[in-house]
Structures are given as C-alpha cells and as structure tokens.
CSV table of C-alpha atoms in Angstrom, one decimal:
chain,number,residue,atom,x,y,z
A,1,UNK,CA,57.8,-99.9,36.1
A,2,UNK,CA,54.9,-101.4,37.8
A,3,UNK,CA,54.7,-100.4,41.8
A,4,UNK,CA,54.8,-103.4,44.1
A,5,UNK,CA,51.2,-104.1,45.4
A,6,UNK,CA,52.2,-106.1,48.5
A,7,UNK,CA,55.0,-105.1,50.8
A,8,UNK,CA,57.2,-107.5,52.9
A,9,UNK,CA,55.4,-106.3,56.0
A,10,UNK,CA,52.3,-107.5,54.4
A,11,UNK,CA,53.8,-111.1,53.7
A,12,UNK,CA,55.1,-111.2,57.2
A,13,UNK,CA,51.8,-110.4,58.8
A,14,UNK,CA,50.0,-112.9,56.4
A,15,UNK,CA,52.4,-115.4,57.4
A,16,UNK,CA,51.7,-114.9,61.1
A,17,UNK,CA,48.1,-115.0,60.5
A,18,UNK,CA,48.4,-118.5,58.6
A,19,UNK,CA,50.8,-119.8,61.3
A,20,UNK,CA,48.3,-118.9,64.2
A,21,UNK,CA,45.2,-120.2,62.4
A,22,UNK,CA,47.2,-123.5,61.8
A,23,UNK,CA,48.0,-123.8,65.8
A,24,UNK,CA,44.4,-123.0,66.6
A,25,UNK,CA,43.1,-125.7,64.1
A,26,UNK,CA,45.5,-128.4,65.6
A,27,UNK,CA,44.6,-127.5,69.0
A,28,UNK,CA,41.0,-127.6,68.3
A,29,UNK,CA,41.4,-131.0,66.5
A,30,UNK,CA,43.1,-132.4,69.5
A,31,UNK,CA,40.4,-131.4,71.8
A,32,UNK,CA,37.6,-132.7,69.5
A,33,UNK,CA,39.8,-136.1,69.5
A,34,UNK,CA,39.8,-136.2,73.0
A,35,UNK,CA,36.2,-135.6,73.5
A,36,UNK,CA,35.3,-138.9,71.8
A,37,UNK,CA,33.3,-141.0,74.3
A,38,UNK,CA,33.3,-144.7,74.5
A,39,UNK,CA,29.7,-146.1,74.5
A,40,UNK,CA,28.9,-147.6,77.9
A,41,UNK,CA,28.5,-151.3,78.6
A,42,UNK,CA,24.7,-152.0,78.0
A,43,UNK,CA,22.9,-154.6,80.0
A,44,UNK,CA,22.1,-158.0,78.8
A,45,UNK,CA,18.4,-158.6,77.7
A,46,UNK,CA,16.1,-159.7,80.5
A,47,UNK,CA,15.4,-163.6,80.7
A,48,UNK,CA,12.2,-164.9,78.9
A,49,UNK,CA,8.9,-164.8,80.7
A,50,UNK,CA,8.6,-167.9,83.0
A,51,UNK,CA,5.2,-169.6,82.1
A,52,UNK,CA,6.3,-172.9,83.7
A,53,UNK,CA,3.5,-173.1,86.4
A,54,UNK,CA,0.8,-171.2,84.1
A,55,UNK,CA,-0.6,-174.3,83.0
A,56,UNK,CA,-0.8,-176.2,86.3
A,57,UNK,CA,-2.6,-173.2,87.8
A,58,UNK,CA,-5.0,-173.2,85.2
A,59,UNK,CA,-5.8,-176.6,85.8
A,60,UNK,CA,-5.9,-176.8,89.7
A,61,UNK,CA,-7.7,-173.8,90.7
A,62,UNK,CA,-11.0,-175.1,91.1
A,63,UNK,CA,-11.8,-176.6,94.6
A,64,UNK,CA,-15.4,-177.7,93.9
A,65,UNK,CA,-17.1,-179.0,90.6
A,66,UNK,CA,-19.2,-176.6,88.9
A,67,UNK,CA,-22.4,-178.6,89.5
A,68,UNK,CA,-21.5,-178.8,93.3
A,69,UNK,CA,-20.2,-181.6,95.6
A,70,UNK,CA,-22.0,-185.0,95.7
A,71,UNK,CA,-23.0,-185.2,99.2
A,72,UNK,CA,-24.8,-188.8,99.1
A,73,UNK,CA,-27.8,-190.4,100.9
A,74,UNK,CA,-28.4,-191.7,104.2
A,75,UNK,CA,-26.9,-190.9,107.3
A,76,UNK,CA,-23.4,-190.2,105.4
A,77,UNK,CA,-25.6,-187.5,103.3
A,78,UNK,CA,-26.9,-185.9,106.4
A,79,UNK,CA,-23.4,-185.8,107.9
A,80,UNK,CA,-21.8,-184.7,104.5
A,81,UNK,CA,-24.5,-181.8,104.4
A,82,UNK,CA,-23.7,-180.8,107.8
A,83,UNK,CA,-20.2,-180.3,107.1
A,84,UNK,CA,-21.0,-178.8,103.7
A,85,UNK,CA,-22.6,-175.9,105.5
A,86,UNK,CA,-19.8,-175.3,107.7
A,87,UNK,CA,-16.9,-175.8,105.1
A,88,UNK,CA,-18.6,-174.8,101.8
A,89,UNK,CA,-18.6,-171.0,102.3
A,90,UNK,CA,-15.1,-171.1,102.7
A,91,UNK,CA,-14.3,-173.3,99.8
A,92,UNK,CA,-16.4,-171.1,97.7
A,93,UNK,CA,-14.4,-168.0,98.6
A,94,UNK,CA,-11.3,-169.6,98.1
A,95,UNK,CA,-12.4,-170.9,94.6
A,96,UNK,CA,-13.4,-167.4,93.9
A,97,UNK,CA,-10.1,-165.9,94.7
A,98,UNK,CA,-8.4,-168.7,92.9
A,99,UNK,CA,-10.6,-167.7,89.8
A,100,UNK,CA,-9.5,-164.3,90.0
A,101,UNK,CA,-6.0,-164.9,90.5
A,102,UNK,CA,-5.9,-167.3,87.4
A,103,UNK,CA,-7.7,-164.8,85.3
A,104,UNK,CA,-5.1,-162.0,86.3
A,105,UNK,CA,-2.0,-164.3,85.6
A,106,UNK,CA,-3.7,-165.2,82.2
A,107,UNK,CA,-4.1,-161.6,81.5
A,108,UNK,CA,-0.4,-160.5,82.0
A,109,UNK,CA,1.2,-163.6,80.3
A,110,UNK,CA,1.3,-161.8,76.8
A,111,UNK,CA,2.1,-158.5,78.0
A,112,UNK,CA,5.2,-159.8,80.0
A,113,UNK,CA,6.2,-161.8,77.0
A,114,UNK,CA,6.0,-158.6,74.6
A,115,UNK,CA,7.6,-156.4,77.2
A,116,UNK,CA,10.6,-158.8,77.3
A,117,UNK,CA,10.8,-158.9,73.7
A,118,UNK,CA,10.5,-154.9,73.4
A,119,UNK,CA,13.5,-154.5,75.9
A,120,UNK,CA,15.7,-156.9,74.2
A,121,UNK,CA,15.1,-155.2,71.0
A,122,UNK,CA,15.6,-151.6,72.5
A,123,UNK,CA,18.8,-152.8,73.9
A,124,UNK,CA,20.1,-153.9,70.7
A,125,UNK,CA,19.1,-151.0,69.0
A,126,UNK,CA,20.8,-148.7,71.4
A,127,UNK,CA,23.7,-150.8,71.0
A,128,UNK,CA,23.8,-150.6,67.3
A,129,UNK,CA,23.4,-146.8,67.3
A,130,UNK,CA,26.2,-146.3,70.0
A,131,UNK,CA,28.4,-148.3,67.7
A,132,UNK,CA,27.3,-146.0,64.6
A,133,UNK,CA,27.9,-143.0,66.6
A,134,UNK,CA,31.3,-144.1,67.6
A,135,UNK,CA,32.1,-145.0,64.0
A,136,UNK,CA,30.8,-141.5,62.7
A,137,UNK,CA,33.0,-139.8,65.4
A,138,UNK,CA,36.2,-141.7,64.3
A,139,UNK,CA,35.8,-141.0,60.7
A,140,UNK,CA,35.0,-137.2,61.4
A,141,UNK,CA,38.3,-137.2,63.2
A,142,UNK,CA,40.2,-138.8,60.2
A,143,UNK,CA,38.2,-136.2,57.7
A,144,UNK,CA,39.3,-133.3,59.8
A,145,UNK,CA,42.9,-134.7,59.9
A,146,UNK,CA,42.7,-134.7,56.0
A,147,UNK,CA,41.5,-131.1,55.4
A,148,UNK,CA,45.3,-129.6,55.9
A,149,UNK,CA,47.0,-131.9,53.5
A,150,UNK,CA,44.1,-131.0,51.2
A,151,UNK,CA,44.1,-127.6,51.5
A,152,UNK,CA,47.9,-127.6,51.3
A,153,UNK,CA,47.6,-129.3,48.1
A,154,UNK,CA,45.0,-126.8,46.8
A,155,UNK,CA,47.2,-124.0,47.9
A,156,UNK,CA,50.0,-125.6,45.7
A,157,UNK,CA,47.7,-126.0,42.9
A,158,UNK,CA,46.5,-122.5,43.0
A,159,UNK,CA,50.1,-121.1,43.7
A,160,UNK,CA,51.1,-123.0,40.5
A,161,UNK,CA,48.2,-121.5,38.5
A,162,UNK,CA,49.0,-117.8,40.3
A,163,UNK,CA,52.4,-118.2,38.9
A,164,UNK,CA,51.4,-119.0,35.6
A,165,UNK,CA,48.9,-116.1,35.6
A,166,UNK,CA,51.4,-113.7,37.1
A,167,UNK,CA,53.6,-114.7,34.3
A,168,UNK,CA,51.1,-114.1,31.7
A,169,UNK,CA,50.4,-110.7,33.3
A,170,UNK,CA,53.9,-109.7,33.5
A,171,UNK,CA,54.0,-110.1,29.9
A,172,UNK,CA,51.2,-108.2,29.1
A,173,UNK,CA,52.6,-105.6,31.4
A,174,UNK,CA,55.7,-105.7,29.5
A,175,UNK,CA,53.9,-105.5,26.2
A,176,UNK,CA,51.7,-102.6,27.6
A,177,UNK,CA,54.9,-100.7,28.7
A,178,UNK,CA,56.5,-101.1,25.5
A,179,UNK,CA,53.2,-99.7,23.8
A,180,UNK,CA,53.2,-96.9,26.2
A,181,UNK,CA,56.7,-96.1,25.4
A,182,UNK,CA,55.9,-96.2,21.9
A,183,UNK,CA,52.7,-94.0,22.6
A,184,UNK,CA,55.0,-91.5,24.6
A,185,UNK,CA,57.5,-91.3,21.5
A,186,UNK,CA,54.5,-90.7,19.1
A,187,UNK,CA,53.0,-88.2,21.2
A,188,UNK,CA,56.5,-86.2,21.5
A,189,UNK,CA,56.6,-86.3,17.6
A,190,UNK,CA,52.9,-85.0,17.7
A,191,UNK,CA,53.7,-82.2,20.1
A,192,UNK,CA,56.6,-81.3,18.0
A,193,UNK,CA,54.4,-81.3,15.0
A,194,UNK,CA,51.9,-79.3,16.6
A,195,UNK,CA,54.5,-76.6,17.7
A,196,UNK,CA,55.8,-76.5,14.1
A,197,UNK,CA,52.2,-76.1,12.8
A,198,UNK,CA,51.7,-73.2,15.5
A,199,UNK,CA,55.1,-71.6,14.2
A,200,UNK,CA,53.5,-72.0,10.7
A,201,UNK,CA,50.4,-70.4,11.8
A,202,UNK,CA,52.3,-67.6,13.3
A,203,UNK,CA,53.9,-67.0,10.1
A,204,UNK,CA,50.8,-66.8,8.3
A,205,UNK,CA,49.3,-64.4,10.5
A,206,UNK,CA,52.1,-62.1,10.3
A,207,UNK,CA,51.8,-62.4,6.5
A,208,UNK,CA,48.1,-61.4,6.8
A,209,UNK,CA,49.1,-58.4,9.0
A,210,UNK,CA,51.7,-57.6,6.5
A,211,UNK,CA,49.0,-57.8,3.5
A,212,UNK,CA,46.7,-55.7,5.6
A,213,UNK,CA,49.3,-52.9,6.4
A,214,UNK,CA,50.2,-52.8,2.7
A,215,UNK,CA,46.6,-52.5,1.7
A,216,UNK,CA,45.8,-49.7,4.2
A,217,UNK,CA,48.9,-48.2,2.8
A,218,UNK,CA,47.5,-48.4,-0.8
A,219,UNK,CA,44.2,-47.2,0.4
A,220,UNK,CA,45.7,-44.0,2.1
A,221,UNK,CA,47.6,-43.3,-1.1
A,222,UNK,CA,44.7,-43.7,-3.1
A,223,UNK,CA,42.9,-40.6,-1.7
A,224,UNK,CA,45.0,-38.3,-3.9
A,225,UNK,CA,44.9,-40.6,-6.9
A,226,UNK,CA,42.7,-40.2,-10.2
A,227,UNK,CA,39.2,-41.8,-10.0
A,228,UNK,CA,40.5,-44.9,-11.7
A,229,UNK,CA,43.0,-45.5,-9.0
A,230,UNK,CA,40.4,-44.8,-6.5
A,231,UNK,CA,38.3,-47.8,-7.8
A,232,UNK,CA,41.4,-49.9,-6.9
A,233,UNK,CA,41.3,-48.2,-3.4
A,234,UNK,CA,37.8,-49.2,-3.0
A,235,UNK,CA,38.4,-52.7,-3.8
A,236,UNK,CA,41.2,-52.9,-1.4
A,237,UNK,CA,38.7,-51.6,1.4
A,238,UNK,CA,36.4,-54.3,0.6
A,239,UNK,CA,39.2,-56.9,0.8
A,240,UNK,CA,40.0,-55.6,4.3
A,241,UNK,CA,36.2,-55.5,5.2
A,242,UNK,CA,35.9,-59.1,4.4
A,243,UNK,CA,39.1,-60.4,6.4
A,244,UNK,CA,37.2,-58.4,9.5
A,245,UNK,CA,34.0,-60.1,8.8
A,246,UNK,CA,35.6,-63.6,8.6
A,247,UNK,CA,37.4,-63.1,11.8
A,248,UNK,CA,34.2,-62.4,13.8
A,249,UNK,CA,32.6,-65.3,12.2
A,250,UNK,CA,35.3,-67.5,13.6
A,251,UNK,CA,34.8,-65.6,17.0
A,252,UNK,CA,31.2,-66.5,16.9
A,253,UNK,CA,31.8,-70.3,16.1
A,254,UNK,CA,34.1,-70.4,18.9
A,255,UNK,CA,32.6,-68.6,21.7
A,256,UNK,CA,28.7,-68.2,21.1
A,257,UNK,CA,28.3,-71.9,20.3
A,258,UNK,CA,27.3,-74.2,17.5
A,259,UNK,CA,24.2,-73.6,15.6
A,260,UNK,CA,22.1,-76.5,17.3
A,261,UNK,CA,22.9,-75.0,20.6
A,262,UNK,CA,21.9,-71.4,19.7
A,263,UNK,CA,18.7,-72.8,18.2
A,264,UNK,CA,18.0,-74.5,21.6
A,265,UNK,CA,18.2,-71.3,23.1
A,266,UNK,CA,15.8,-69.4,20.7
A,267,UNK,CA,13.2,-71.8,20.2
A,268,UNK,CA,11.1,-70.6,22.8
A,269,UNK,CA,10.7,-67.2,21.2
A,270,UNK,CA,9.2,-68.8,18.3
A,271,UNK,CA,5.6,-69.0,19.7
A,272,UNK,CA,5.8,-65.0,20.2
A,273,UNK,CA,5.5,-64.7,16.4
A,274,UNK,CA,3.0,-67.3,15.8
A,275,UNK,CA,0.7,-66.2,13.0
A,276,UNK,CA,3.1,-63.5,11.9
A,277,UNK,CA,4.7,-62.6,8.6
A,278,UNK,CA,7.4,-60.0,7.2
A,279,UNK,CA,9.1,-60.5,10.6
A,280,UNK,CA,12.6,-58.9,10.5
A,281,UNK,CA,15.5,-60.7,12.3
A,282,UNK,CA,18.2,-57.8,13.3
A,283,UNK,CA,21.7,-59.2,13.7
A,284,UNK,CA,20.5,-62.4,12.2
A,285,UNK,CA,24.2,-63.7,12.3
A,286,UNK,CA,24.2,-67.4,11.0
A,287,UNK,CA,20.4,-67.5,10.6
A,288,UNK,CA,19.6,-69.9,13.6
A,289,UNK,CA,16.3,-67.9,14.2
A,290,UNK,CA,15.3,-67.8,10.8
A,291,UNK,CA,15.7,-71.3,10.4
A,292,UNK,CA,13.3,-71.9,13.3
A,293,UNK,CA,10.8,-69.4,11.9
A,294,UNK,CA,10.9,-71.0,8.3
A,295,UNK,CA,10.3,-74.4,9.8
A,296,UNK,CA,7.0,-73.1,11.4
A,297,UNK,CA,5.8,-71.4,8.0
A,298,UNK,CA,6.5,-67.7,9.4
A,299,UNK,CA,7.8,-65.5,6.7
A,300,UNK,CA,11.0,-63.7,7.9
A,301,UNK,CA,14.1,-62.2,6.7
A,302,UNK,CA,17.4,-61.0,8.1
A,303,UNK,CA,19.8,-58.2,7.9
A,304,UNK,CA,23.2,-58.2,9.2
A,305,UNK,CA,26.3,-55.8,8.6
A,306,UNK,CA,28.7,-58.9,8.4
A,307,UNK,CA,28.8,-60.2,5.1
A,308,UNK,CA,30.3,-63.5,5.8
A,309,UNK,CA,27.3,-64.4,8.1
A,310,UNK,CA,25.0,-63.3,5.6
A,311,UNK,CA,26.4,-65.3,2.7
A,312,UNK,CA,26.3,-68.3,5.3
A,313,UNK,CA,22.3,-67.7,5.7
A,314,UNK,CA,22.1,-67.3,1.9
A,315,UNK,CA,23.9,-70.7,1.4
A,316,UNK,CA,21.0,-72.4,3.2
A,317,UNK,CA,18.2,-70.8,1.4
A,318,UNK,CA,17.5,-68.1,3.8
A,319,UNK,CA,16.7,-64.5,2.9
A,320,UNK,CA,19.1,-61.9,4.3
A,321,UNK,CA,21.0,-58.9,3.3
A,322,UNK,CA,23.9,-57.0,4.3
A,323,UNK,CA,23.3,-53.6,5.8
A,324,UNK,CA,23.0,-51.2,8.7
A,325,UNK,CA,19.8,-51.8,10.7
A,326,UNK,CA,18.9,-48.0,10.7
A,327,UNK,CA,19.2,-47.5,7.0
A,328,UNK,CA,17.3,-50.7,6.4
A,329,UNK,CA,14.4,-49.7,8.6
A,330,UNK,CA,14.4,-46.2,7.1
A,331,UNK,CA,14.1,-47.8,3.8
A,332,UNK,CA,10.9,-49.7,4.6
A,333,UNK,CA,7.4,-48.3,4.6
A,334,UNK,CA,5.8,-47.6,7.8
A,335,UNK,CA,3.7,-50.5,9.6
A,336,UNK,CA,5.2,-53.2,7.2
A,337,UNK,CA,6.6,-55.4,9.3
A,338,UNK,CA,4.8,-58.1,11.4
A,339,UNK,CA,7.3,-58.4,14.0
A,340,UNK,CA,10.8,-57.8,15.1
A,341,UNK,CA,13.7,-59.8,16.9
A,342,UNK,CA,17.0,-59.2,17.8
A,343,UNK,CA,19.4,-61.5,19.9
A,344,UNK,CA,22.4,-60.4,21.2
A,345,UNK,CA,22.5,-57.2,19.4
A,346,UNK,CA,21.6,-54.3,21.4
A,347,UNK,CA,24.7,-54.6,23.6
A,348,UNK,CA,26.7,-53.6,20.4
A,349,UNK,CA,24.8,-50.1,19.9
A,350,UNK,CA,25.7,-46.8,21.2
A,351,UNK,CA,23.1,-45.4,23.4
A,352,UNK,CA,21.9,-42.8,20.8
A,353,UNK,CA,21.7,-45.5,18.0
A,354,UNK,CA,19.7,-47.9,20.3
A,355,UNK,CA,17.2,-45.1,20.9
A,356,UNK,CA,17.0,-44.2,17.3
A,357,UNK,CA,16.5,-47.8,16.6
A,358,UNK,CA,13.8,-48.4,18.9
A,359,UNK,CA,11.8,-45.1,17.5
A,360,UNK,CA,12.2,-46.2,14.0
A,361,UNK,CA,11.1,-49.8,15.0
A,362,UNK,CA,7.9,-48.5,16.6
A,363,UNK,CA,7.0,-46.8,13.4
A,364,UNK,CA,7.9,-49.9,11.2
A,365,UNK,CA,5.9,-52.5,12.9
A,366,UNK,CA,2.2,-53.1,12.6
A,367,UNK,CA,-0.4,-52.7,15.5
A,368,UNK,CA,-0.4,-55.6,17.8
A,369,UNK,CA,3.0,-56.8,16.7
A,370,UNK,CA,5.8,-57.8,18.8
A,371,UNK,CA,9.3,-56.9,19.3
A,372,UNK,CA,12.0,-59.1,21.1
A,373,UNK,CA,15.2,-58.1,22.0
A,374,UNK,CA,17.4,-60.6,23.7
A,375,UNK,CA,20.6,-59.6,25.5
A,376,UNK,CA,23.2,-60.7,28.1
A,377,UNK,CA,21.9,-60.3,31.6
A,378,UNK,CA,24.5,-58.1,33.4
A,379,UNK,CA,22.4,-58.9,36.8
A,380,UNK,CA,24.2,-62.3,36.6
A,381,UNK,CA,27.9,-61.5,37.3
A,382,UNK,CA,29.0,-64.7,35.9
A,383,UNK,CA,27.2,-63.8,32.6
A,384,UNK,CA,28.8,-60.3,32.7
A,385,UNK,CA,32.6,-61.5,33.5
A,386,UNK,CA,32.5,-64.6,31.5
A,387,UNK,CA,30.2,-63.8,28.4
A,388,UNK,CA,29.9,-59.9,28.1
A,389,UNK,CA,33.4,-58.7,28.4
A,390,UNK,CA,35.0,-61.6,26.2
A,391,UNK,CA,33.4,-59.8,23.2
A,392,UNK,CA,35.3,-56.7,22.3
A,393,UNK,CA,32.3,-55.6,20.1
A,394,UNK,CA,30.2,-54.9,22.9
A,395,UNK,CA,29.4,-51.5,23.9
A,396,UNK,CA,27.8,-51.4,27.2
A,397,UNK,CA,25.6,-53.8,29.2
A,398,UNK,CA,21.9,-53.0,29.4
A,399,UNK,CA,20.3,-53.7,32.7
A,400,UNK,CA,16.8,-55.3,32.4
A,401,UNK,CA,14.9,-52.5,33.8
A,402,UNK,CA,16.9,-50.1,31.5
A,403,UNK,CA,16.0,-52.0,28.2
A,404,UNK,CA,12.3,-52.5,29.4
A,405,UNK,CA,12.1,-48.5,30.1
A,406,UNK,CA,13.4,-47.6,26.5
A,407,UNK,CA,10.8,-49.9,25.1
A,408,UNK,CA,8.1,-48.4,27.0
A,409,UNK,CA,9.8,-44.9,26.1
A,410,UNK,CA,9.7,-45.7,22.5
A,411,UNK,CA,5.8,-46.4,22.7
A,412,UNK,CA,5.7,-50.1,23.1
A,413,UNK,CA,2.7,-51.4,25.2
A,414,UNK,CA,2.8,-54.4,27.7
A,415,UNK,CA,6.3,-54.5,27.9
A,416,UNK,CA,8.0,-57.6,30.2
A,417,UNK,CA,11.2,-59.3,30.7
A,418,UNK,CA,11.7,-63.1,30.2
A,419,UNK,CA,14.9,-64.5,31.6
A,420,UNK,CA,16.6,-67.5,29.8
A,421,UNK,CA,19.9,-69.6,30.2
A,422,UNK,CA,19.5,-70.3,33.8
A,423,UNK,CA,22.9,-71.3,35.6
A,424,UNK,CA,23.0,-74.9,36.4
A,425,UNK,CA,21.8,-75.5,39.7
A,426,UNK,CA,24.6,-78.1,40.6
A,427,UNK,CA,27.2,-75.6,39.7
A,428,UNK,CA,26.1,-73.1,42.3
A,429,UNK,CA,26.9,-72.6,45.7
A,430,UNK,CA,25.2,-75.5,47.8
A,431,UNK,CA,23.9,-75.5,51.1
A,432,UNK,CA,25.4,-77.0,54.1
A,433,UNK,CA,23.5,-79.8,55.8
A,434,UNK,CA,23.2,-80.0,59.4
A,435,UNK,CA,25.1,-83.0,61.0
A,436,UNK,CA,23.2,-85.6,62.5
A,437,UNK,CA,25.4,-86.5,65.5
A,438,UNK,CA,24.8,-86.4,69.3
A,439,UNK,CA,25.7,-82.9,70.3
A,440,UNK,CA,24.1,-81.1,73.3
A,441,UNK,CA,21.1,-78.9,72.6
A,442,UNK,CA,22.8,-75.8,73.1
A,443,UNK,CA,25.7,-76.7,70.7
A,444,UNK,CA,23.3,-78.2,68.2
A,445,UNK,CA,21.3,-74.8,68.5
A,446,UNK,CA,24.3,-72.6,67.7
A,447,UNK,CA,25.4,-75.0,65.0
A,448,UNK,CA,22.2,-74.7,63.3
A,449,UNK,CA,22.1,-71.1,63.5
A,450,UNK,CA,25.6,-70.7,61.9
A,451,UNK,CA,24.6,-73.2,59.2
A,452,UNK,CA,21.2,-70.8,58.6
A,453,UNK,CA,23.4,-67.9,58.2
A,454,UNK,CA,25.8,-69.8,56.1
A,455,UNK,CA,23.0,-71.0,53.7
A,456,UNK,CA,21.5,-67.6,53.6
A,457,UNK,CA,24.9,-66.0,52.3
A,458,UNK,CA,25.1,-68.9,49.7
A,459,UNK,CA,21.8,-67.9,48.4
A,460,UNK,CA,22.6,-64.0,48.3
A,461,UNK,CA,25.8,-65.0,46.4
A,462,UNK,CA,24.0,-67.3,44.1
A,463,UNK,CA,21.4,-64.7,43.4
A,464,UNK,CA,24.2,-62.2,42.5
A,465,UNK,CA,26.6,-64.5,40.7
A,466,UNK,CA,24.6,-67.3,39.2
A,467,UNK,CA,21.2,-66.4,38.0
A,468,UNK,CA,19.8,-66.4,34.5
A,469,UNK,CA,22.7,-65.5,32.1
A,470,UNK,CA,20.3,-64.1,29.3
A,471,UNK,CA,17.3,-62.1,29.2
A,472,UNK,CA,14.7,-60.5,26.4
A,473,UNK,CA,12.9,-57.4,26.7
A,474,UNK,CA,9.4,-57.9,25.0
A,475,UNK,CA,7.1,-55.1,24.0
A,476,UNK,CA,4.0,-54.9,21.8
A,477,UNK,CA,3.3,-52.2,19.1
C-alpha cells in the first residue's frame, strides 16, 4: 500500500493559511475601494478678452495732427502761437504718453486672447483626465472583485483535472503493485531454484570428492601392482592433477581479475623489454603479458606448472609449456635469454627455491638484459590482508627491500623497485577541514592544532594501510 504523503494536520494548516489569505485580500480590497477620490470641482473657463475699447483708443489717442496745428495769420495767429508756446509742450507729452499706452494695449491683445484660450483648454483637459482616472479606478475595483471567483473557478477546474490525474495514478499504482507482487512471487521462485541448484552443486562436489578419494585409493594400491597396473595408477594421478589445475584456474578467474584488467596492470612493463628477444615469462598464467609482448613484436615464451593455464595460452597461439621453472632454466644454455619476467610468482616460492631460481636466472640471461619480478607489496597492509592471505598457495610475503637485496646478491646490477597499483585516493582516510565559523582566536588555534594532529595521523595510517598494492623488483644482468 502506498504511504499517505499529506497528513490531516497539513490539510488543516493549508486551510487556515488559505482563509487568512482570503481575509487579508478582502480587507485590502475594501481599503482600496474606500481610497478612491472624487475629482474636485474645476473652475469655469475665464471670460473672453474684452477688446471693446481697443478700436476707439486707437482712433482717439492723437491730440495734435502729425503736421502740427494750423495757427492762422494776423492777430489771431499771433495769439494762437503765444498760446501754443504755453500749451504745446504739454499736449505733445500727453500725445507721446497716449502713443506708448496704445502701443502697449495693442501688444497685449493677442497674448491675452491666447492665454484665455489656453486656460480654457487646460481646464477641459484636466477635467477629462480626472474623469478617465475615476473610470480606471472604478474598473480596477471591479477587476479585483472578479479575481476571487476567477481563481475559485480555476481551482475547481484544476481540482477536476487533479482528481482525474489522481485516478489515473491510482490505477497505475494498482497496476505497479500487482506487477510488484508478481515480481516478488517470481523472485521467490528464482530463489527456490537457486537453492535447488546450490543443493545440486553440493551433490556434484561431494561426488567429485568421492571420485578423488577413490582415485587416491587406487593410486595407493597401485604401488605394489605389476607394471601394467602402475600405468593405470599414473593415469589416475594425471586426472587428479588436472582436477587441481582446473580448480586453481577458477580461483585465478574469480580473484585475480579478468584478462583485460591484468593486461592493464602489466602494460607498463613492456617498455623494459623493448628491442629484446627470447624473453621468458615465468608463471605465465593465462598469457596476458605474452599477449602484450607479441603485440609489440617481442619474441617471448612462457612456462607454468599449471597445465590448464598453458593450454589456455596455446589456444590463443602463444608459445608456452608445462614445467617447473628450475628444471626449465637448467635445460637452457647459458646467456640464451633476452629477458625474464615473473608476475605474482615469487611469493609462491620457498626461500631456498627462490635463491636457486635467481642464481640460475643470472646465468641464463644475456648481458645487459633485464629481470622483472612483480609481487604483492606487504608494506601495504590492505594488499597483504586482502590479496596475499586469500591465496592459499602463497608461501611468504617478500618485502621490497628483501627482494631487491636478493637480486643484488644474485649478481644483478642497477637494481630498483617500481611500485604499481596505487590504492584509490578517494578510498583513503580523508583530511578534516577547519570550520569557517566565528570562533575566538584561542579556540580556533586549539581546534586548528587538533585538526593538524588528526590529519597527520590519517597520513600515517594511509602510508601503512593504503599505499601501492604491488611492486616490481628490477635488475640488469
């Protein structure tokens, strides 16, 4: 059954939040409605400009004709000229004032008319704008009043769709639940079949053990048998040897790694044999290094005590033979090899056997040729506890200094150690970063010192536990 994703408390909380939002919305809408302002009463436009007296003023401003007064002749003329000398300057000044006043009136007639028209237009424009603003505010209130029913309609519409989708999802969930139940049933059947297969494999293993015990019994009885019976015992021993060899091939495939993975680990050793020939791969296994040498045109062959692995090499066109390495080296001419390589072999050898192997290899290699011995690095605790002790055929771990010394003691020159297969950095113990908070200077100093000590301890543990998992001791003849 599917788990409820929204509780009743969540529904109640959402309902309260919705009701609060509705109340706030209605209150704000009421405040907005009350804030609408009625436009003020605008004054009427000013009366038109009064130019009734403009024309008479323009006609009557002159007191004296432009050519002057007609004073006449005789005694009247003399009297007129006497009077003009007294009154004329005053009349001329008055007439100059009248001219200036008339000019001023004439100049302001047009601006006064235009000002009156502009004032009337402005009053009309402001009135129209205020009416439009009032209309907009009214329509805005109407719009806001329509939002609530609009949203409610949308909610009902979406609710209908949501219910429809929920119905579809419920149907899908039911179908998935049915399929899941069917899958669980099939998985239970599969587990049952696996258990049956495990039981069957157990019976087969017991059968193989019974066959092996019977073969061992026949071999023990063949010791006192006539020669023709001893041939049968030898055949039985070969069958037993083949069973052991096949078992170890399975162990290699399971724990050593796939062939492509092993090739990736060994590819860095190929340049050490550049230009060489007659290279011997001791303990060649499934032939990964022989493949790499063959791809570079370097002549090489392998030797291994495991017949199944040698047969696998031969099936891919590689040259390999079954045999013990000491016996094989002893049968070669001195200085007949152009190089010797052994990966994950020396840890399988007893100390006296290893010393004899190195001394014999020194005799069979030509001058200026290399010997490369790769093995598990016991200095890496992870490699020792995870890789070394897993394989029951391992005899003893070899420290890099020990194997390098044994090479030098066997007469090899320019010996060195090359580490490989580094432990992944992300899987090591990680440093602790100092927190970027506002601690006091003293507290921050103590915390920083503690973090430094912790990180130093992490580095020490990483250097012991998680270093390079393999190494190769390299020498030159």
